[in-house]
Amino acid sequence: MFFLKYLPTQSLLMNYREHFPAGSEPQISSQLEMLRKASLLLRDLDDFFREHDLSLTRFLILVILDGAHEGLQHSQIVDRIDVSSPVISRSLGALVSDGLVEVIADADNKRLKLNRLSDEGRARLQTLMPGYYEILLRE
């Protein structure tokens, strides 16, 4: 993960001005500030989930499954999260091992496997939400 801890100075930006249109320095500075804030937010979220033996990816899978009461196929989870299929596979495997997600057969097609939030997963998600939103609301 890329983290932007310090913003480039105005003079450093000017060293690269031949690579961007004249007058766009304020927009570039604004975008870099947004990246810095996003970096700090991601770092805080990573720390929070690490304290709770999770990752942001695993948390997002729990959230997505919470909204899909009948369950979702692996490919449907991949479509909803901007993470590669192998990462989703490993994350789902860990969530199943931890008892937070259960794998069930589709009612209409027994060959299809659906991932569904377990009762334990739903309870765990509810305990995480206050801290998650507290981080999102920080200035």
XYZ file of N, CA and C in Angstrom:
417
model
N 0.851 -1.172 0.000
C 0.000 0.000 0.000
C 0.891 1.228 0.000
N 0.519 2.206 -0.759
C 1.247 3.467 -0.870
C 0.720 4.429 0.177
N 1.630 4.993 0.967
C 1.226 5.976 1.958
C 1.989 7.264 1.723
N 1.281 8.349 1.634
C 1.875 9.664 1.438
C 1.907 10.356 2.793
N 3.091 10.383 3.404
C 3.211 10.952 4.734
C 3.426 12.461 4.692
N 4.241 12.909 3.774
C 4.527 14.339 3.643
C 4.146 14.810 2.253
N 3.546 15.974 2.200
C 3.175 16.550 0.913
C 4.384 17.228 0.282
N 4.506 17.134 -1.044
C 5.592 17.854 -1.703
C 5.405 19.366 -1.539
N 6.502 20.061 -1.412
C 6.435 21.521 -1.286
C 6.054 22.133 -2.624
N 5.643 23.385 -2.575
C 5.297 24.107 -3.798
C 6.509 24.191 -4.725
N 7.699 24.412 -4.156
C 8.896 24.505 -4.997
C 9.212 23.161 -5.658
N 8.968 22.058 -4.959
C 9.187 20.746 -5.569
C 8.201 20.516 -6.711
N 6.949 20.900 -6.485
C 5.961 20.788 -7.562
C 6.395 21.596 -8.789
N 6.942 22.764 -8.552
C 7.360 23.624 -9.667
C 8.503 22.988 -10.470
N 9.287 22.127 -9.832
C 10.350 21.414 -10.560
C 9.780 20.509 -11.646
N 8.513 20.105 -11.488
C 7.876 19.190 -12.441
C 6.810 19.872 -13.290
N 6.783 21.198 -13.296
C 5.681 21.900 -13.961
C 5.609 21.653 -15.458
N 6.710 21.228 -16.076
C 6.646 20.935 -17.517
C 5.771 19.722 -17.804
N 5.448 18.936 -16.774
C 4.665 17.721 -16.965
C 3.167 17.925 -16.731
N 2.750 19.115 -16.332
C 1.326 19.377 -16.138
C 0.995 20.775 -16.647
N -0.267 20.993 -16.991
C -0.665 22.280 -17.565
C -0.447 23.444 -16.593
N -0.082 24.564 -17.148
C 0.097 25.776 -16.342
C -1.205 26.105 -15.631
N -1.094 26.536 -14.390
C -2.269 26.923 -13.614
C -2.950 25.768 -12.893
N -2.448 24.553 -13.071
C -3.114 23.411 -12.423
C -2.504 23.057 -11.065
N -1.560 23.880 -10.606
C -0.896 23.600 -9.331
C -1.885 23.492 -8.160
N -2.903 24.381 -8.050
C -3.849 24.249 -6.931
C -4.605 22.911 -6.943
N -5.004 22.468 -8.121
C -5.722 21.199 -8.212
C -4.801 20.038 -7.847
N -3.558 20.092 -8.314
C -2.593 19.038 -7.984
C -2.342 19.020 -6.473
N -2.153 20.185 -5.882
C -1.953 20.264 -4.431
C -3.155 19.698 -3.678
N -4.347 20.013 -4.150
C -5.571 19.527 -3.524
C -5.658 17.995 -3.612
N -5.334 17.441 -4.763
C -5.381 15.990 -4.941
C -4.335 15.297 -4.067
N -3.163 15.895 -3.962
C -2.122 15.323 -3.103
C -2.551 15.362 -1.634
N -3.230 16.426 -1.235
C -3.756 16.513 0.130
C -4.788 15.414 0.370
N -5.638 15.172 -0.626
C -6.628 14.108 -0.518
C -5.934 12.748 -0.377
N -4.877 12.511 -1.147
C -4.122 11.262 -1.038
C -3.502 11.110 0.351
N -2.995 12.204 0.898
C -2.402 12.150 2.232
C -3.459 11.782 3.273
N -4.633 12.414 3.174
C -5.717 12.097 4.116
C -6.162 10.642 3.969
N -6.247 10.178 2.726
C -6.622 8.776 2.490
C -5.567 7.833 3.053
N -4.310 8.176 2.911
C -3.226 7.353 3.462
C -3.347 7.238 4.973
N -3.597 8.354 5.633
C -3.735 8.345 7.088
C -4.972 7.557 7.525
N -6.058 7.709 6.790
C -7.280 6.973 7.100
C -7.053 5.471 6.951
N -6.424 5.059 5.854
C -6.154 3.639 5.648
C -5.237 3.082 6.724
N -4.273 3.860 7.134
C -3.365 3.421 8.197
C -4.142 3.215 9.504
N -5.025 4.152 9.831
C -5.838 4.025 11.043
C -6.763 2.807 10.969
N -7.367 2.597 9.804
C -8.241 1.441 9.637
C -7.457 0.134 9.742
N -6.290 0.085 9.120
C -5.446 -1.111 9.220
C -5.098 -1.409 10.670
N -4.733 -0.370 11.424
C -4.401 -0.550 12.842
C -5.610 -1.071 13.621
N -6.772 -0.477 13.363
C -8.001 -0.878 14.052
C -8.318 -2.352 13.790
N -8.292 -2.748 12.523
C -8.649 -4.124 12.197
C -7.582 -5.106 12.682
N -6.335 -4.703 12.686
C -5.276 -5.566 13.210
C -5.520 -5.853 14.694
N -5.955 -4.847 15.435
C -6.269 -5.027 16.862
C -7.411 -6.023 17.065
N -8.243 -6.188 16.038
C -9.394 -7.090 16.119
C -9.191 -8.354 15.284
N -7.932 -8.667 14.971
C -7.575 -9.873 14.207
C -8.323 -9.992 12.884
N -8.449 -8.873 12.201
C -9.081 -8.832 10.878
C -8.226 -7.974 9.958
N -8.663 -7.889 8.725
C -8.082 -6.946 7.772
C -9.238 -6.147 7.184
N -8.906 -5.066 6.513
C -9.951 -4.270 5.868
C -10.701 -5.120 4.841
N -9.980 -5.941 4.100
C -10.621 -6.799 3.096
C -11.610 -7.759 3.754
N -11.205 -8.400 4.821
C -12.099 -9.341 5.501
C -13.314 -8.621 6.089
N -13.099 -7.434 6.620
C -14.212 -6.637 7.132
C -15.194 -6.302 6.009
N -14.671 -5.874 4.870
C -15.545 -5.523 3.748
C -16.340 -6.729 3.255
N -15.715 -7.898 3.278
C -16.453 -9.116 2.906
C -17.603 -9.336 3.883
N -17.351 -9.164 5.169
C -18.424 -9.321 6.155
C -19.558 -8.337 5.895
N -19.214 -7.091 5.580
C -20.234 -6.072 5.312
C -21.063 -6.453 4.087
N -20.393 -6.880 3.035
C -21.099 -7.258 1.805
C -22.022 -8.450 2.058
N -21.525 -9.428 2.796
C -22.351 -10.599 3.081
C -23.508 -10.267 4.015
N -23.331 -9.275 4.859
C -24.420 -8.863 5.746
C -25.606 -8.341 4.943
N -25.339 -7.773 3.793
C -26.408 -7.257 2.943
C -26.956 -8.276 1.958
N -26.395 -9.473 1.960
C -26.822 -10.534 1.031
C -27.262 -11.741 1.855
N -28.475 -11.706 2.350
C -28.945 -12.709 3.305
C -28.960 -14.131 2.746
N -29.139 -14.265 1.444
C -29.142 -15.601 0.835
C -27.727 -16.099 0.544
N -26.751 -15.206 0.658
C -25.367 -15.574 0.385
C -24.927 -15.125 -0.996
N -23.624 -15.140 -1.207
C -23.048 -14.734 -2.490
C -22.012 -15.752 -2.936
N -21.920 -15.918 -4.245
C -20.857 -16.730 -4.818
C -19.538 -15.965 -4.724
N -18.456 -16.691 -4.789
C -17.120 -16.088 -4.758
C -17.014 -14.983 -5.804
N -17.443 -15.270 -7.031
C -17.320 -14.288 -8.122
C -18.125 -13.024 -7.845
N -19.247 -13.155 -7.161
C -20.057 -11.989 -6.831
C -19.357 -11.110 -5.790
N -18.635 -11.728 -4.880
C -17.867 -10.957 -3.892
C -16.733 -10.233 -4.582
N -16.045 -10.908 -5.489
C -14.946 -10.284 -6.246
C -15.466 -9.075 -7.014
N -16.653 -9.183 -7.589
C -17.245 -8.067 -8.343
C -17.527 -6.851 -7.467
N -17.759 -7.061 -6.189
C -18.138 -5.972 -5.293
C -16.959 -5.327 -4.562
N -15.811 -6.004 -4.555
C -14.629 -5.476 -3.874
C -13.498 -5.388 -4.891
N -12.781 -4.306 -4.872
C -11.690 -4.094 -5.831
C -10.413 -4.793 -5.340
N -10.507 -6.121 -5.247
C -9.391 -6.950 -4.806
C -9.379 -8.185 -5.697
N -8.208 -8.749 -5.914
C -8.088 -9.897 -6.808
C -8.797 -11.129 -6.254
N -9.160 -12.032 -7.153
C -9.836 -13.262 -6.785
C -9.030 -14.107 -5.794
N -7.702 -14.273 -5.979
C -6.945 -15.060 -4.999
C -6.964 -14.450 -3.592
N -6.939 -13.130 -3.503
C -6.997 -12.474 -2.184
C -8.357 -12.730 -1.541
N -9.410 -12.646 -2.332
C -10.748 -12.926 -1.812
C -10.828 -14.388 -1.359
N -10.253 -15.307 -2.125
C -10.264 -16.724 -1.746
C -9.587 -16.945 -0.401
N -8.403 -16.374 -0.221
C -7.684 -16.526 1.041
C -8.470 -15.889 2.196
N -9.027 -14.714 1.937
C -9.792 -14.016 2.975
C -11.035 -14.797 3.367
N -11.743 -15.325 2.379
C -12.930 -16.132 2.674
C -12.544 -17.388 3.455
N -11.447 -18.016 3.056
C -10.987 -19.208 3.769
C -10.734 -18.922 5.237
N -10.098 -17.795 5.522
C -9.823 -17.412 6.908
C -11.123 -17.110 7.649
N -12.052 -16.423 6.995
C -13.330 -16.089 7.638
C -14.150 -17.346 7.925
N -14.079 -18.327 7.021
C -14.772 -19.604 7.248
C -14.114 -20.335 8.415
N -12.784 -20.379 8.433
C -12.055 -21.036 9.529
C -12.355 -20.404 10.875
N -12.540 -19.096 10.873
C -12.839 -18.374 12.113
C -14.310 -18.459 12.515
N -15.136 -19.089 11.655
C -16.551 -19.238 11.968
C -17.392 -18.011 11.694
N -16.826 -17.034 10.971
C -17.562 -15.796 10.689
C -18.384 -15.886 9.411
N -18.004 -16.808 8.534
C -18.699 -17.031 7.261
C -18.945 -18.526 7.144
N -20.090 -18.881 6.585
C -20.381 -20.290 6.324
C -20.612 -20.486 4.834
N -20.250 -21.644 4.346
C -20.434 -21.991 2.933
C -21.611 -22.944 2.854
N -22.556 -22.587 1.994
C -23.761 -23.402 1.831
C -23.973 -23.683 0.350
N -24.754 -24.686 0.058
C -25.108 -24.994 -1.329
C -26.291 -24.136 -1.735
N -26.273 -23.676 -2.976
C -27.388 -22.903 -3.522
C -28.637 -23.784 -3.537
N -29.776 -23.232 -3.155
C -31.022 -24.000 -3.084
C -31.456 -24.515 -4.458
N -31.186 -23.740 -5.518
C -31.623 -24.118 -6.857
C -30.590 -24.946 -7.612
N -29.326 -24.762 -7.286
C -28.259 -25.466 -7.989
C -27.232 -25.917 -6.957
N -27.321 -27.142 -6.541
C -26.486 -27.666 -5.455
C -24.992 -27.607 -5.769
N -24.643 -27.459 -7.053
C -23.220 -27.365 -7.411
C -22.638 -25.998 -7.068
N -23.489 -24.984 -6.954
C -23.022 -23.645 -6.617
C -22.847 -23.503 -5.113
N -21.742 -22.940 -4.728
C -21.473 -22.688 -3.313
C -21.693 -21.212 -3.027
N -22.404 -20.938 -1.959
C -22.669 -19.572 -1.538
C -21.983 -19.321 -0.198
N -21.483 -18.131 -0.050
C -20.870 -17.693 1.201
C -21.885 -16.815 1.907
N -22.110 -17.128 3.189
C -23.119 -16.398 3.945
C -22.536 -16.039 5.309
N -22.899 -14.879 5.785
C -22.473 -14.438 7.107
C -23.099 -15.342 8.166
N -22.282 -15.857 9.063
C -22.798 -16.680 10.152
C -23.339 -15.768 11.256
N -24.032 -16.355 12.193
C -24.516 -15.571 13.337
C -23.338 -14.957 14.088
N -22.270 -15.734 14.239
C -21.070 -15.216 14.900
C -20.462 -14.059 14.103
N -20.462 -14.191 12.774
C -19.948 -13.117 11.918
C -20.768 -11.852 12.037
N -22.086 -12.014 12.094
C -22.979 -10.851 12.235
C -22.744 -10.161 13.576
N -22.589 -10.954 14.635
C -22.337 -10.376 15.966
C -20.985 -9.657 15.984
N -19.992 -10.258 15.370
C -18.655 -9.632 15.324
C -18.698 -8.329 14.552
N -19.415 -8.329 13.443
C -19.555 -7.123 12.629
C -20.199 -6.006 13.440
N -21.213 -6.333 14.214
C -21.894 -5.327 15.031
C -20.963 -4.734 16.089
N -20.056 -5.539 16.630
C -19.125 -5.001 17.624
C -18.062 -4.114 16.994
N -17.775 -4.321 15.710
C -16.751 -3.529 15.019
C -17.271 -2.185 14.516
N -18.549 -2.112 14.222
C -19.096 -0.919 13.571
C -18.862 0.391 14.325
N -19.053 0.454 15.627
C -18.828 1.743 16.303
C -17.392 2.261 16.116
N -16.404 1.405 16.278
C -15.012 1.826 16.104
C -14.694 2.200 14.670
N -15.272 1.459 13.742
C -15.076 1.738 12.312
C -15.607 3.132 11.970
N -16.837 3.414 12.399
C -17.417 4.722 12.090
C -16.722 5.851 12.850
N -16.241 5.561 14.033
C -15.481 6.568 14.776
C -14.239 7.000 13.984
N -13.559 6.043 13.391
C -12.377 6.366 12.575
C -12.771 7.176 11.343
N -13.858 6.767 10.686
C -14.294 7.490 9.486
C -14.692 8.928 9.775
N -15.172 9.185 10.983
C -15.652 10.521 11.325
C -14.576 11.439 11.897
N -13.367 10.929 12.078
C -12.280 11.775 12.586
C -11.935 12.858 11.586
N -11.526 13.965 12.086
C -11.103 15.082 11.206
C -9.652 14.938 10.837
